[in-house]
CSV table of C-alpha atoms in Angstrom, one decimal:
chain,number,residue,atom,x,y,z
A,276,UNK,CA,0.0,0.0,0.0
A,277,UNK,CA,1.3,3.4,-0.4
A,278,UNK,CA,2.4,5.9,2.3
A,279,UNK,CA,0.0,8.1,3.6
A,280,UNK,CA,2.8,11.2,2.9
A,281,UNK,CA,5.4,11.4,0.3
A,282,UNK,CA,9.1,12.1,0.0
A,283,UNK,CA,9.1,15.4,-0.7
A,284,UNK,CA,6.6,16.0,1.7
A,285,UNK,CA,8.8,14.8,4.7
A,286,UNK,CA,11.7,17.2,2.4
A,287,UNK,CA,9.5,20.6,2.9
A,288,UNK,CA,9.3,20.1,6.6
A,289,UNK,CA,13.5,19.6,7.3
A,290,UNK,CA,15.8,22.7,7.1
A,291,UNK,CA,18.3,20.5,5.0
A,292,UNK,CA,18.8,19.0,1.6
A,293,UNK,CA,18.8,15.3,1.9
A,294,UNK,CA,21.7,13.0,0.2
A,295,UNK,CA,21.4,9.8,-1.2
A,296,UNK,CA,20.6,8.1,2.0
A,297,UNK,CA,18.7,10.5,3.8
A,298,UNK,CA,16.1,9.9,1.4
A,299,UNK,CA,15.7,6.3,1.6
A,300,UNK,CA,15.7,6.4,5.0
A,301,UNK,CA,13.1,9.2,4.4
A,302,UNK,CA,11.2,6.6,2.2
A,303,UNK,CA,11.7,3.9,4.4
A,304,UNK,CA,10.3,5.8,7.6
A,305,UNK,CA,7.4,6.9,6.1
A,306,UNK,CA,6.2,3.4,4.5
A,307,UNK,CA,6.9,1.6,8.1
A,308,UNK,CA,4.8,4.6,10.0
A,309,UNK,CA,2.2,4.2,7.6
A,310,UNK,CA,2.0,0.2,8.6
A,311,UNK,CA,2.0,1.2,11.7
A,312,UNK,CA,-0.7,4.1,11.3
A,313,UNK,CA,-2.6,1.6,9.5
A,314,UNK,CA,-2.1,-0.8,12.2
A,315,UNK,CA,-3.1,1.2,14.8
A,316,UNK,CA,-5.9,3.2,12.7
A,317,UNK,CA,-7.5,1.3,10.1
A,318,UNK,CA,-6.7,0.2,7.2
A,319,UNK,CA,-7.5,2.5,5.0
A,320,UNK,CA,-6.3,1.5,1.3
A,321,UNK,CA,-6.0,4.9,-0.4
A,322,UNK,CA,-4.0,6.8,1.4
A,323,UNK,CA,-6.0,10.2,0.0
A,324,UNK,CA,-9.3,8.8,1.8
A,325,UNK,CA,-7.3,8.7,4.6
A,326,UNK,CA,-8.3,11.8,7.5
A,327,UNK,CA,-5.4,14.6,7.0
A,328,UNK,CA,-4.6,14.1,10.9
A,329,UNK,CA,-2.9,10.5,9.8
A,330,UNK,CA,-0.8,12.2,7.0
A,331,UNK,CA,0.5,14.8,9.5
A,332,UNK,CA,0.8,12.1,12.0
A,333,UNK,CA,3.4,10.1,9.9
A,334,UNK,CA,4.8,13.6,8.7
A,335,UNK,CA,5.7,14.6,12.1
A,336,UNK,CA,7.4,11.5,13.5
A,337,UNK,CA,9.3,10.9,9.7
A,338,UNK,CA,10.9,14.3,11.2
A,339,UNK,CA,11.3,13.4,14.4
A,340,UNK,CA,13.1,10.1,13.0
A,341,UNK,CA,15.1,11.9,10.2
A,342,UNK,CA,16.6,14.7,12.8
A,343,UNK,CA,17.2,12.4,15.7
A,344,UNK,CA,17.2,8.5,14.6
A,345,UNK,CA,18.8,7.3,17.7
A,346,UNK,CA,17.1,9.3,20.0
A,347,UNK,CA,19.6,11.0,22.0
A,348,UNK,CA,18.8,13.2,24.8
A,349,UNK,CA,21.6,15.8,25.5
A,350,UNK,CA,22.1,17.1,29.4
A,351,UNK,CA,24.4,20.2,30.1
A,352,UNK,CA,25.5,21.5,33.1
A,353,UNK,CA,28.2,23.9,33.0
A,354,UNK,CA,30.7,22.7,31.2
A,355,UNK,CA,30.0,18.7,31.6
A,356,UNK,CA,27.4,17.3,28.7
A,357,UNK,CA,26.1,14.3,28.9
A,358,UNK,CA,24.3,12.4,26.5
A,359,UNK,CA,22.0,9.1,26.3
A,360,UNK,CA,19.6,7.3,24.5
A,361,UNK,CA,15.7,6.8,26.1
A,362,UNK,CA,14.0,4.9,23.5
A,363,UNK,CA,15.5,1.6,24.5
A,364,UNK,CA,14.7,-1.3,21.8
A,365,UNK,CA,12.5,1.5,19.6
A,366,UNK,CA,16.2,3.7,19.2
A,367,UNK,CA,17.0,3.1,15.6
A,368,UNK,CA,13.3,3.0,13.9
A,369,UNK,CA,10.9,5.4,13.3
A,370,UNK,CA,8.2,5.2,15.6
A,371,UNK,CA,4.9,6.9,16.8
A,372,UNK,CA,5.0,8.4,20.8
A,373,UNK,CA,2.4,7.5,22.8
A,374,UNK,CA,0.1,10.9,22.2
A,375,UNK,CA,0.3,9.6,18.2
A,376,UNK,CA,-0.6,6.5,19.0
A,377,UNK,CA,-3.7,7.6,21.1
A,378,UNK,CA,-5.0,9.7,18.2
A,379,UNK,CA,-4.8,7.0,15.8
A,380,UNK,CA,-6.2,4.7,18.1
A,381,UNK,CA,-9.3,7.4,18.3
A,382,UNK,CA,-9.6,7.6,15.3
A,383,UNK,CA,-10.1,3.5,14.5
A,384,UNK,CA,-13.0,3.6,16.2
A,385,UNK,CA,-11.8,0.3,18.3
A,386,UNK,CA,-13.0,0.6,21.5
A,387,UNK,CA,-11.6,-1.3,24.8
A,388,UNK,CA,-14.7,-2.5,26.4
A,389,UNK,CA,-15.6,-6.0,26.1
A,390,UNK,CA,-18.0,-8.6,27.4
A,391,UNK,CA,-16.8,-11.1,29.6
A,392,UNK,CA,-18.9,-14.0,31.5
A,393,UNK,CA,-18.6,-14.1,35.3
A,394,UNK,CA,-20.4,-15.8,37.7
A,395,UNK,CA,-20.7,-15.3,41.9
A,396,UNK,CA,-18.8,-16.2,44.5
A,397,UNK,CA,-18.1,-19.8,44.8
A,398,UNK,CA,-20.7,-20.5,42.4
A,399,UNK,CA,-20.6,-22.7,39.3
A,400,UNK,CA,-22.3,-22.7,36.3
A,401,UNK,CA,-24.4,-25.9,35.6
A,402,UNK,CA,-23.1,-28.1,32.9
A,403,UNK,CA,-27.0,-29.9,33.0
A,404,UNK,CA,-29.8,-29.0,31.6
A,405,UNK,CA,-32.5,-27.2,33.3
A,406,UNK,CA,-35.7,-27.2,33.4
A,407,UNK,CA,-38.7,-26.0,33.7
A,408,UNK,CA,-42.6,-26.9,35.6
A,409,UNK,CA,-45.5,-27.4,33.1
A,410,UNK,CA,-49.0,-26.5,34.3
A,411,UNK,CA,-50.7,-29.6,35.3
A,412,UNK,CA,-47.9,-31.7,36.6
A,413,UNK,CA,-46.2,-33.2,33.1
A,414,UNK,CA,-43.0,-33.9,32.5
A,415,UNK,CA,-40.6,-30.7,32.9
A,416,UNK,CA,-39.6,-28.8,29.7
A,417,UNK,CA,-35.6,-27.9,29.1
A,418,UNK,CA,-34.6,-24.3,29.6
A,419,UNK,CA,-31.6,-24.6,28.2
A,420,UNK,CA,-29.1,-27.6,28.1
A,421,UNK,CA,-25.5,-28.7,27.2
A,422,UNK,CA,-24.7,-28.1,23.5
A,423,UNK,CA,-24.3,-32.3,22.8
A,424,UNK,CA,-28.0,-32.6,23.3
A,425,UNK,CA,-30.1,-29.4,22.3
A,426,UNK,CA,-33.4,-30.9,24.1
């Protein structure tokens, strides 16, 4: 599927002219974030039907990648520096921070809640059949029973 921005997109947003490599990587960032925006969105084929929030989404952390690929974080005080990397096994890749990934999330439309069965305390549920009195004293008519025998 195509990226949801192109090259020379991610180009007008950086303050340099990118060599040879720069731009794969460029093209390389931008088709894994729009995986990953697909992923994490949905899947949407044409990348033009697509809301402009996920193009700007992949835009912005493309830059973020192509500026900082590592993701070093620089600390200065006085006249020590120190410097170190924070993104741990993500360091290296381009990737979407967690406020990204909540706004694609939102806009999927998936939705955490789910339905689960419980039952109370110490309680089991039946695996037989139940059943049921009939008026005038006949034989008792199945609720509901185990999925073997229907009735």
């Amino acid at each position: 599927m195509e990226p949801f921005a192109t090259l020379d997109q991610l180009k007008a947003r950086l303050d340099w002219t990118l060599d040879d490599d720069e731009e794969r990587l460029g093209a390389a960032a931008l088709d894994d974030l729009s995986g990953w925006a697909r992923h994490y969105g949905r899947p949407w084929p044409d990348p033009l039907a697509a809301p402009q929030l996920v193009r700007t989404l992949v835009l912005g952390a493309a830059v973020r990648y192509m500026r900082n690929p590592e993701g070093y974080v620089t600390s200065r005080a006085g006249d020590e520096t120190l410097t170190w990397a924070e993104l741990g096994d993500r360091a290296g890749s381009a990737h979407f921070n967690r406020d990204e990934l909540r706004a694609l999330t939102a806009m999927s439309g998936k939705t955490a809640l789910l339905s689960v069965p419980t039952t109370s305390w110490a309680a089991r549920p039946k695996p037989d059949a139940s059943y049921v009195p009939v008026t005038g004293g006949g034989k008792r008519l199945p609720m509901f029973s185990d999925p073997e025998s229907p009735w």
